Tab-separated table of C-alpha atoms in Angstrom:
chain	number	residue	atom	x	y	z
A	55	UNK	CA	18.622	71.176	6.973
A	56	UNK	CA	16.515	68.372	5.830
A	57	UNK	CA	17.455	67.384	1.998
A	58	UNK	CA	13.821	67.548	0.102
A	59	UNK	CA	15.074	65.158	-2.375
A	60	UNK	CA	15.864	62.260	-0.153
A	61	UNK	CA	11.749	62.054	0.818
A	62	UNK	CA	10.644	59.184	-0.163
A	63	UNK	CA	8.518	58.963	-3.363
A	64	UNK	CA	4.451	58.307	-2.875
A	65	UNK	CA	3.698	54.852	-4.990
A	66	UNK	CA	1.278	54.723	-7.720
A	67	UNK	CA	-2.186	53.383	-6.412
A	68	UNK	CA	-3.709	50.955	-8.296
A	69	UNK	CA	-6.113	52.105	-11.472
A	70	UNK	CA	-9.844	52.045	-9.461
A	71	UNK	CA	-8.328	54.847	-6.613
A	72	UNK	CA	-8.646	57.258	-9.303
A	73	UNK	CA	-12.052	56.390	-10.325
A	74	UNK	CA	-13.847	57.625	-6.964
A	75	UNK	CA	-15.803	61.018	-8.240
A	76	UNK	CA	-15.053	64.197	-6.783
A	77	UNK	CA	-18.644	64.926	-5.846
A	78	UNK	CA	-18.740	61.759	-3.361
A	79	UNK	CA	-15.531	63.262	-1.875
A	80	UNK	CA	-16.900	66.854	-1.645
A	81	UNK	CA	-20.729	66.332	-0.044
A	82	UNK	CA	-18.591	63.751	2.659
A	83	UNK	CA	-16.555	66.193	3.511
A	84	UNK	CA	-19.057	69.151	4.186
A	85	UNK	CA	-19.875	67.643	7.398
A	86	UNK	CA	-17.180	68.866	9.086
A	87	UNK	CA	-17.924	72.303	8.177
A	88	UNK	CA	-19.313	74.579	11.324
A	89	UNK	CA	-23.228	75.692	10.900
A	90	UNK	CA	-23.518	73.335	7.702
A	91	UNK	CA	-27.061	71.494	7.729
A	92	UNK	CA	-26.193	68.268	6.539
A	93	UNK	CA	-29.100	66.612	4.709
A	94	UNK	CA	-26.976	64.544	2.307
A	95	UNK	CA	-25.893	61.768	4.785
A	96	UNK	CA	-27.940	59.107	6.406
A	97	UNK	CA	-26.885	58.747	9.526
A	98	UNK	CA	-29.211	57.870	12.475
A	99	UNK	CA	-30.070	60.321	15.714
A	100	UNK	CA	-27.164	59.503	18.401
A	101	UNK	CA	-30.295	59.999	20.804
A	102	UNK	CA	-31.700	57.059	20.021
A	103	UNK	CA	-28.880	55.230	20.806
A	104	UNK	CA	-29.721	52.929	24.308
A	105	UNK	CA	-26.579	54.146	25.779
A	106	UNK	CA	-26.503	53.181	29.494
A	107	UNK	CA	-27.895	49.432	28.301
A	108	UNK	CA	-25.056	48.916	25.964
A	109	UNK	CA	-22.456	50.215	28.652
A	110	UNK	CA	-23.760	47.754	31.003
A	111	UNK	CA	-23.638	45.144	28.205
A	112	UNK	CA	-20.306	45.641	27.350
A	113	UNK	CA	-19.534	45.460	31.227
A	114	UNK	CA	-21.513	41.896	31.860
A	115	UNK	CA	-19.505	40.704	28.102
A	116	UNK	CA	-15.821	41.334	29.577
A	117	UNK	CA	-17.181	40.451	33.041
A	118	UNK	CA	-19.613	37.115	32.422
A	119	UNK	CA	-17.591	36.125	28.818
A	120	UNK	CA	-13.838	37.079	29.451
A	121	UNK	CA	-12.134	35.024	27.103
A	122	UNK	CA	-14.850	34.786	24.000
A	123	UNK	CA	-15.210	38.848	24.380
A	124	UNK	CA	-11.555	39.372	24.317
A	125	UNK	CA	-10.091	36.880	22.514
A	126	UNK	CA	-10.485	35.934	18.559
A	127	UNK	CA	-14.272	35.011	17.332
A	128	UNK	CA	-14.734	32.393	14.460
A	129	UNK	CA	-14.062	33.525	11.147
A	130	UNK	CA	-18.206	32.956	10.928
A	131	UNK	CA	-19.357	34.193	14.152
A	132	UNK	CA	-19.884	33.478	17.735
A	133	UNK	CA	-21.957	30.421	17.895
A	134	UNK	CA	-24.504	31.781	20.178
A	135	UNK	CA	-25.130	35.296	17.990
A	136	UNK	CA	-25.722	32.502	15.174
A	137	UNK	CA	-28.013	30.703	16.638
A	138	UNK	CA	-29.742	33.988	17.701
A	139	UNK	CA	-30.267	35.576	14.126
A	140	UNK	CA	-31.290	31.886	12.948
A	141	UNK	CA	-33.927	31.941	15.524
A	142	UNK	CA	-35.178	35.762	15.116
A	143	UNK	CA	-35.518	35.543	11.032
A	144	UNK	CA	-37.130	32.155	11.332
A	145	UNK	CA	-40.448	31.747	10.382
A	146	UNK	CA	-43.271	28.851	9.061
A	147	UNK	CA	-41.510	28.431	5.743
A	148	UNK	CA	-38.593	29.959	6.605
A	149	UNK	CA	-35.986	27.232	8.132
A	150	UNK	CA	-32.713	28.284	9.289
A	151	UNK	CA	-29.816	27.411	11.418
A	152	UNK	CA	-26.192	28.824	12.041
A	153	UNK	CA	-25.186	27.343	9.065
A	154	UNK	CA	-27.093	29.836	7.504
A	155	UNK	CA	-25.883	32.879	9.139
A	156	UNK	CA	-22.559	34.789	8.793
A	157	UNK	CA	-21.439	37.492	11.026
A	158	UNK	CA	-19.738	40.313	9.069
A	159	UNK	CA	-18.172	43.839	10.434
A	160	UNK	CA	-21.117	45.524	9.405
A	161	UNK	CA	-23.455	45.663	6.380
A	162	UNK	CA	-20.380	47.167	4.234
A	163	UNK	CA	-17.960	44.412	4.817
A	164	UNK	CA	-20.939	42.015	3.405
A	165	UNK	CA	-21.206	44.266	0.522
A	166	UNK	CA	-18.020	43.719	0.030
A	167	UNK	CA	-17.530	40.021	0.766
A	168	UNK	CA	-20.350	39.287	-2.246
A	169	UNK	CA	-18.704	41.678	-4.917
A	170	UNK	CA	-15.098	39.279	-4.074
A	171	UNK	CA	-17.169	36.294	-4.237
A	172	UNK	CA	-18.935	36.637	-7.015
A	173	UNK	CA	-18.079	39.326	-9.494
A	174	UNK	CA	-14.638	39.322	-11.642
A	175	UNK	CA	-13.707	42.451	-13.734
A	176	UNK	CA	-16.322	43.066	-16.071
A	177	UNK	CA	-19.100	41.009	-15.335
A	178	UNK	CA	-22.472	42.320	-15.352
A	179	UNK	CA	-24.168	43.522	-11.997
A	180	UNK	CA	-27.786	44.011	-11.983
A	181	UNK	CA	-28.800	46.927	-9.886
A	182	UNK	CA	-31.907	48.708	-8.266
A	183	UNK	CA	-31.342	52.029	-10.156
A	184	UNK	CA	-30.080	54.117	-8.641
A	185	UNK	CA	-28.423	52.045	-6.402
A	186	UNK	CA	-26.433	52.484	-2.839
A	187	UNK	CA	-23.214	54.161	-2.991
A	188	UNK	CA	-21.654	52.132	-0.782
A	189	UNK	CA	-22.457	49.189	-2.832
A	190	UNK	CA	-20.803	51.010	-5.636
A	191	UNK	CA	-17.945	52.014	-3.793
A	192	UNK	CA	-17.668	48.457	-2.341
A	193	UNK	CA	-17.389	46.844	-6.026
A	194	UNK	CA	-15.311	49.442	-7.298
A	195	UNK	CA	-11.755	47.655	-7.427
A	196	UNK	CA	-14.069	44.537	-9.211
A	197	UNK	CA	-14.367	46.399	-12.630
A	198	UNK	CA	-18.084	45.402	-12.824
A	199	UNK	CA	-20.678	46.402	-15.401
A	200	UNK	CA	-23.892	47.485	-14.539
A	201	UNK	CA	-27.623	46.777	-15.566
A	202	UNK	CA	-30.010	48.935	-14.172
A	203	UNK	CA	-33.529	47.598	-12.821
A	204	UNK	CA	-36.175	50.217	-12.341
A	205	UNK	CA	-38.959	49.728	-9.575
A	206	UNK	CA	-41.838	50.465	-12.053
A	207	UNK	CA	-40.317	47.718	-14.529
A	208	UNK	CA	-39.121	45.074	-11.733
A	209	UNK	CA	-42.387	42.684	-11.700
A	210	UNK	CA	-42.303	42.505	-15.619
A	211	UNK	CA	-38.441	42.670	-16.671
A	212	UNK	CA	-37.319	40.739	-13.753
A	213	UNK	CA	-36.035	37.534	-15.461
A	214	UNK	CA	-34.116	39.965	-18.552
A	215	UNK	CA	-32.706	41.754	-15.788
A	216	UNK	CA	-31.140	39.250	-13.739
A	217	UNK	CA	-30.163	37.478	-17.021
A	218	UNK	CA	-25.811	36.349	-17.243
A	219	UNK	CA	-25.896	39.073	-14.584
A	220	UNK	CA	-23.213	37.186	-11.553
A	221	UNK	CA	-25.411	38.380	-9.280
A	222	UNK	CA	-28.458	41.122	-8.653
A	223	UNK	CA	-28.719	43.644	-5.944
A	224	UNK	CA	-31.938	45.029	-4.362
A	225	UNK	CA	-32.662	47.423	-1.175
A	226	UNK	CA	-36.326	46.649	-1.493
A	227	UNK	CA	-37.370	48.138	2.040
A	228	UNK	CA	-37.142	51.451	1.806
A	229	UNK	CA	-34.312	51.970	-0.650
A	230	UNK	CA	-31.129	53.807	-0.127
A	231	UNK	CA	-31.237	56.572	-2.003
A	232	UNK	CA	-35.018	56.975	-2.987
A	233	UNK	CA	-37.040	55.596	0.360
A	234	UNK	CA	-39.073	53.459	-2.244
A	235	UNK	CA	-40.614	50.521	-1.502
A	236	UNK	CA	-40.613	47.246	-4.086
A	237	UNK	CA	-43.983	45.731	-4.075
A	238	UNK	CA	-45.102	42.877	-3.319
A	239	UNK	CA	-45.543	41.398	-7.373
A	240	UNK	CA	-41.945	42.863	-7.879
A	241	UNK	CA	-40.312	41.017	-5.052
A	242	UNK	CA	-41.769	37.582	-6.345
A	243	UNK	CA	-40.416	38.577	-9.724
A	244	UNK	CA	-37.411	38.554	-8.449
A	245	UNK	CA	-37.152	35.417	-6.649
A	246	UNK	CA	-38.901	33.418	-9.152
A	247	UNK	CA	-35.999	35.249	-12.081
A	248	UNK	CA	-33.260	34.060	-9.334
A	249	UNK	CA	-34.509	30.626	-9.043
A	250	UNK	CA	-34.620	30.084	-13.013
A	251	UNK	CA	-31.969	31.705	-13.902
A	252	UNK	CA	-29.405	30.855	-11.042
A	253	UNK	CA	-28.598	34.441	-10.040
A	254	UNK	CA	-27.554	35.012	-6.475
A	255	UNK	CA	-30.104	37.764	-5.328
A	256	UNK	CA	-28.790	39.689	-2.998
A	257	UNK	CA	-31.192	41.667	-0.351
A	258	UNK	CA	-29.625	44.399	1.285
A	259	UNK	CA	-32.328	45.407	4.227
A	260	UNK	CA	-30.189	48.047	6.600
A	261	UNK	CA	-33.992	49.823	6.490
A	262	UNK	CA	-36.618	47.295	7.453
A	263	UNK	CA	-37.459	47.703	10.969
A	264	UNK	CA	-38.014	51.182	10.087
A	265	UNK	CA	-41.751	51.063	8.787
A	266	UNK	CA	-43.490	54.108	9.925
A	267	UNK	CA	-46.978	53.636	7.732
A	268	UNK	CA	-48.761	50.543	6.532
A	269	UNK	CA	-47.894	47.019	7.553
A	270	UNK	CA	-44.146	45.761	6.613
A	271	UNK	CA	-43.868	43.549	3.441
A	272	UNK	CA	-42.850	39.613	3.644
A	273	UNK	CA	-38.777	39.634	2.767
A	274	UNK	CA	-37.464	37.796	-0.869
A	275	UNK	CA	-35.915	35.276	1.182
A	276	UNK	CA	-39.472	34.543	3.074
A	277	UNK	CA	-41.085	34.581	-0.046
A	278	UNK	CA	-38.809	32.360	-2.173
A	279	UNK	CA	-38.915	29.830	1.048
A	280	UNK	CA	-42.707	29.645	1.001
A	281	UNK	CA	-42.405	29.073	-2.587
A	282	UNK	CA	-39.510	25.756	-2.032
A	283	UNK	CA	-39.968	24.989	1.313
A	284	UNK	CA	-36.735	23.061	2.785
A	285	UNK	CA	-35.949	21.522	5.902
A	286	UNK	CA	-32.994	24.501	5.981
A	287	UNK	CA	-32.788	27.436	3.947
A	288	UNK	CA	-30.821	26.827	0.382
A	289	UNK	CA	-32.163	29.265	-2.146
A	290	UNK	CA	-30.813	31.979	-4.468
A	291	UNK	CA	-31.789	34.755	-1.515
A	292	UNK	CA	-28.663	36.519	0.187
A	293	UNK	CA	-30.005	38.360	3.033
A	294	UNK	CA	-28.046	41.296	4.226
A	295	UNK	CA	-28.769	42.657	7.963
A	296	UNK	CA	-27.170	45.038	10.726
A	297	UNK	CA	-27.937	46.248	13.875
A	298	UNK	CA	-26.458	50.357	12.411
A	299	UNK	CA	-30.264	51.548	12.384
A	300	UNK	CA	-31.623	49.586	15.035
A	301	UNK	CA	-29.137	49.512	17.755
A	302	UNK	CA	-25.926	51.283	17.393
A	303	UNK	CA	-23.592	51.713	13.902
A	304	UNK	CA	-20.723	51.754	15.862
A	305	UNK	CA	-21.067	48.389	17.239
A	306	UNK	CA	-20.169	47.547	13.525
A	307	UNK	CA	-22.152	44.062	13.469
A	308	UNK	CA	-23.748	42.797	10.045
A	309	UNK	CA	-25.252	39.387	8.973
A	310	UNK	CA	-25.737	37.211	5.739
A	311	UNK	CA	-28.040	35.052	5.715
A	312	UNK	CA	-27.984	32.588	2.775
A	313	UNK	CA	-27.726	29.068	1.743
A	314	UNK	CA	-25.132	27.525	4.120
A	315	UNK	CA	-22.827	26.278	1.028
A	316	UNK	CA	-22.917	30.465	0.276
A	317	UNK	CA	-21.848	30.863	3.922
A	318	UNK	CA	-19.099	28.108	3.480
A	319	UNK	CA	-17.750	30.332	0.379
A	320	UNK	CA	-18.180	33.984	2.252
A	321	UNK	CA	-16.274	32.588	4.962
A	322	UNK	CA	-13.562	31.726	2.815
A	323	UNK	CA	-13.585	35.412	1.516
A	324	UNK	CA	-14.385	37.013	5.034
A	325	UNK	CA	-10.733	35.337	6.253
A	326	UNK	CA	-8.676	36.968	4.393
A	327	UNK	CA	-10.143	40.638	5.017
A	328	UNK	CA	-10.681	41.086	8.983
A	329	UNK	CA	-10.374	37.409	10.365
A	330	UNK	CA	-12.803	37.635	12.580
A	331	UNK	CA	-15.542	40.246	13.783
A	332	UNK	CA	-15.293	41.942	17.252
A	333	UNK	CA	-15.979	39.601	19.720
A	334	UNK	CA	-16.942	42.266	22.245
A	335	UNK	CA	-19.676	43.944	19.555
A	336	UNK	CA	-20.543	40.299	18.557
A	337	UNK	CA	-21.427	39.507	22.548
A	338	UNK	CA	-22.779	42.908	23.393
A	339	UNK	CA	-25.531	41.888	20.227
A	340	UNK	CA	-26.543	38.623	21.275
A	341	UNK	CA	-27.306	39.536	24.617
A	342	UNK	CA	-29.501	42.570	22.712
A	343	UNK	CA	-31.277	40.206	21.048
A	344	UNK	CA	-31.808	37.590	24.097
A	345	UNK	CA	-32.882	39.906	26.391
A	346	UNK	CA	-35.272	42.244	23.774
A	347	UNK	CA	-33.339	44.988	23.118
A	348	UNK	CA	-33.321	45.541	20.001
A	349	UNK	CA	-37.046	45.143	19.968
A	350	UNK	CA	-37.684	47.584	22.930
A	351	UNK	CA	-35.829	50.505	21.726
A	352	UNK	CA	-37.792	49.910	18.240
A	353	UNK	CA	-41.021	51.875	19.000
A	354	UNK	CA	-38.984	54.543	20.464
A	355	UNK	CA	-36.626	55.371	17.175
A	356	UNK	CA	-39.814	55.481	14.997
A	357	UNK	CA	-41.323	57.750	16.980
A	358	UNK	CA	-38.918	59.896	17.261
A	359	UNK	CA	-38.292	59.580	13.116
A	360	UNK	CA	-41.449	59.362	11.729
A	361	UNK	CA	-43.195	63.032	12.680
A	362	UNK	CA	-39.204	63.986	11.212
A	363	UNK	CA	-39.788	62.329	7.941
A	364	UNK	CA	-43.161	64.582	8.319
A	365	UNK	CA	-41.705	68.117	9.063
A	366	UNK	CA	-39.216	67.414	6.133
A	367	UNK	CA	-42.110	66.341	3.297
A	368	UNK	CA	-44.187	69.504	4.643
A	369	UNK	CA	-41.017	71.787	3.659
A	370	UNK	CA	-40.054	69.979	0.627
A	371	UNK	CA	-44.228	70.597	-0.716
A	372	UNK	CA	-43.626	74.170	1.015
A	373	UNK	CA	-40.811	75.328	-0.546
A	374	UNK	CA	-39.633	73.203	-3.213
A	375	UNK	CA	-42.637	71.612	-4.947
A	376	UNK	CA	-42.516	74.528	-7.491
A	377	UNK	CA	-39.508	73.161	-8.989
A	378	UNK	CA	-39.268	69.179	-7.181
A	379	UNK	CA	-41.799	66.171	-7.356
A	380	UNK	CA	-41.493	64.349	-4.453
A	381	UNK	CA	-42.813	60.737	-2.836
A	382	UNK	CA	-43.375	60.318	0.811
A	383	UNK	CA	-41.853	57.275	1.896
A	384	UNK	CA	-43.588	54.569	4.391
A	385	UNK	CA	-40.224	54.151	6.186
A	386	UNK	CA	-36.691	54.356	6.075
A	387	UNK	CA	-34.628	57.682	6.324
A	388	UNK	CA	-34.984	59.236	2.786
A	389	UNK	CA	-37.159	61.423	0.668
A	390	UNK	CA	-35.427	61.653	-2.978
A	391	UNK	CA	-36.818	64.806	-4.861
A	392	UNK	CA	-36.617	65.197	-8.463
A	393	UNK	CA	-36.383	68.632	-10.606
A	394	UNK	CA	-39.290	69.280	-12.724
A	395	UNK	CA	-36.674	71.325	-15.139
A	396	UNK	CA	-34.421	68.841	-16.599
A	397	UNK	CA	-31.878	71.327	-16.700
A	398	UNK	CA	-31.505	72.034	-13.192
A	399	UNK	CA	-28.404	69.910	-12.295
A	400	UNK	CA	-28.529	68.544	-8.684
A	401	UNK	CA	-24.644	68.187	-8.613
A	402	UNK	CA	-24.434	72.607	-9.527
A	403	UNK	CA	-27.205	72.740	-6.657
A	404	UNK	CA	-24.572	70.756	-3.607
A	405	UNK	CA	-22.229	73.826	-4.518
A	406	UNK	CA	-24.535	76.202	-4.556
A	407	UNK	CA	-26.027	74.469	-1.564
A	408	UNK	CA	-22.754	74.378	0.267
A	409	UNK	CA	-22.515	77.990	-0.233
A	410	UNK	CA	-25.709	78.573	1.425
A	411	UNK	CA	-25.140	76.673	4.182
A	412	UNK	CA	-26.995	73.322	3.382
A	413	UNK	CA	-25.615	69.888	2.189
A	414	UNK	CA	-27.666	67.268	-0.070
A	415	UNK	CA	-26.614	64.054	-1.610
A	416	UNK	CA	-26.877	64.533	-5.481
A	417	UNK	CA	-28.384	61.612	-7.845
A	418	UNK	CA	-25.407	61.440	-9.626
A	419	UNK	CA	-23.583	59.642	-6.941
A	420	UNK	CA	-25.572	56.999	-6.991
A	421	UNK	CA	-25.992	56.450	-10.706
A	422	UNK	CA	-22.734	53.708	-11.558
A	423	UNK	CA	-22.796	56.125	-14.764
A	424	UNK	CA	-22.228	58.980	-12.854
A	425	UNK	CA	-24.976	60.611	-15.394
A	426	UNK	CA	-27.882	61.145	-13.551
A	427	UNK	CA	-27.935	65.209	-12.362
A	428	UNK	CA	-31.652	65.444	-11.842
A	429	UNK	CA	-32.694	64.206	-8.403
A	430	UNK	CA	-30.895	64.807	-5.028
A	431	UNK	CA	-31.174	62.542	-1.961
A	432	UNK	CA	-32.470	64.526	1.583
A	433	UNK	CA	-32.223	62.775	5.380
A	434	UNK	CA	-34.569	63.333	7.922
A	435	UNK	CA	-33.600	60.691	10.241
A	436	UNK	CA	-30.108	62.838	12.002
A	437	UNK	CA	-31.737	66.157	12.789
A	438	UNK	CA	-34.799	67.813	14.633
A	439	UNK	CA	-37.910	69.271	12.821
A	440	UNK	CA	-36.519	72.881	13.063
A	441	UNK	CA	-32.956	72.258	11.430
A	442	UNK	CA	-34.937	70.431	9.063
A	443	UNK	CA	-36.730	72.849	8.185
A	444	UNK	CA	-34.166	75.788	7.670
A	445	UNK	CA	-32.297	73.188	5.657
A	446	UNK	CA	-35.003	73.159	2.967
A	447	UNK	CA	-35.498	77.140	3.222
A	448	UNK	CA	-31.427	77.255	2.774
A	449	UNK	CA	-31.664	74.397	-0.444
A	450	UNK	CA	-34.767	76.977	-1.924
A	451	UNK	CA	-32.764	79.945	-1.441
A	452	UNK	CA	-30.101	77.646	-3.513
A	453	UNK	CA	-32.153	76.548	-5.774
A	454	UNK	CA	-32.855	80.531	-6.445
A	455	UNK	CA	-29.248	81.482	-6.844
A	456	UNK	CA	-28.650	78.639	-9.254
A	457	UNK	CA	-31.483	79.756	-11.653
């Protein structure tokens, strides 16, 4: 008989383990549930994965590349996938090299790479409101404070914003939660308030090549390069990429691209979390991006996502616009809905929801305050115009219960 009271004891986790919220916990969770229509996450459609080209790209990698695929990468990145990214963000004004890029194991880890660079416990973060909750979740152990910027206040409150802030943090393309889309005047705001005032600016763009509508708007870093043109880049701009929502998100390969003494430092930073970056997934993306992958399977994903984001605005206006506003986004994979009743509380409605059979993402996640109960975030991109639309018939039969 095994004596209970020799088990060994469970050690205290450190203070910011117990700060994750219980919601966050509860709508990630509901995806395992059977029959649940999950419209909370943002995942992509496995279908557009290009399947049998990665398999035979991760053949040719082991096969062509033995020892680089299957050995240790640079702390920075293969050389070649470097080189690649320099040459595909290029443009007129926009100069860059390797030294400019940094390879990171997906968006997340460069999330979290800037928030150890940059931010020390309480120091002030200015933030898209609301902002990512990965981002949040990323700078959680930092301690940070937050100031909120607002997309209808960006162009004209940029430079108080960004203000002592260590560093400010946009999704301008497309944002994750809302699907927004900050305008032209707001991005040069931005960059001009990061230039003046020193602030890193970082621009988190998971979202960009998915522009359904309208033609896509220059990037901060473009902009702030025509603006101080340099023989290589070496501005304010931190540009975030990955290839999660244009190739694959399990290949887990993200980018920074920044001024190369910024790469220098996030090197630094990126050694002692993974080393080093899967050489495999680095390989298996260069060769994407040599060969025009990633810009061949392009048309097909927003095709398949755009008449999506359609079905899902139809039945939002259809069955919800008696007690939501809504915005249709040009792109991404959100449409963020907002009660007309300030008492309806979007974090009562995922219960409720649950219960029903229907999961949303609820606004309060994504406010650092944890305040915000109004607005809920819905997905289009991860299922087919009919679950999508008996997910919004299940969130108004919800939304009945609740009231």
């Amino acid at each position: 008989m095994t004596d209970c009271s020799l088990a060994p004891a469970i050690a205290p986790t450190a203070a910011w383990m117990g700060e994750t919220n219980e919601v966050t916990r509860t709508f990630l969770g509901a995806a395992g549930i059977p029959g649940m229509i999950n419209l909370g996450g943002g995942l992509p459609d496995p279908a557009t994965f290009p399947t049998e080209e990665l398999a035979e790209l991760a053949r040719a990698a082991v096969a062509d590349h033995p020892a680089e695929s299957l050995g240790y990468a640079p702390i920075e990145g293969l050389p070649d996938l470097r080189a690649a990214l320099a040459r595909r963000y290029s443009t007129g004004a926009l100069k860059l090299g390797p030294e400019n890029v940094l390879i990171t194991t997906g968006g997340m880890q460069a999330l979290d790479l800037v928030g150890k660079l940059y931010a020390d416990k309480g120091d002030v973060i200015a933030a898209q409101a609301p902002t990512y909750l990965g981002a949040l979740d990323a700078w959680r152990p930092r301690y940070p404070r937050y100031r909120s910027m607002h997309l209808e206040t960006l162009a004209s409150g940029a430079a108080a914003a960004l203000s002592g802030a260590c560093f400010a943090y946009t999704v301008p393309n497309f944002s994750n939660p809302t699907g927004a889309l900050v305008d032209f005047a707001a991005r040069r705001a931005l960059v001009a308030a990061a230039r003046a005032s020193g602030t890193p600016l970082v621009e988190d763009d998971p979202y960009g090549a998915l522009y359904y509508d309208d033609t896509p708007l220059p990037r901060m870093i473009e902009i702030d390069a025509e603006a101080h043109p340099a023989a290589r880049y070496d501005g304010p701009v931190i540009y975030l990429g990955t290839v999660s929502k244009e190739l694959a998100p399990g290949l887990r390969v993200g980018w920074v691209i920044a001024a190369p003494k910024v790469i220098e430092q996030l090197t630094v930073v990126k050694q002692g979390s993974d080393l080093a970056t899967s050489s495999l997934c680095q390989r298996m993306v260069c060769s994407a991006l040599e060969n025009g992958l990633m810009d061949r399977v392009r048309g097909a994903t927003l095709d398949t996502y755009r008449p999506r984001r359609d079905v899902l605005c139809a039945a939002v206006e259809a069955h919800l616009s008696e007690h939501f506003t809504f915005t249709r986004p040009v792109g991404g994979m959100f449409v963020w809905i907002t009660a007309k009743d300030s008492a309806l509380d979007t974090d009562a409605l995922m219960r409720v929801g649950l219960e029903h059979g229907v999961c949303i993402s609820p606004s309060s996640v994504f406010d650092p305050e944890g305040r915000d109960r109004s607005s809920a975030r819905l997905n289009f991109t991860a299922n087919p115009a009919e679950t999508l639309e008996e997910g919004v018939r299940r969130l108004a039969r919800a939304v009945a219960a609740l009231r």
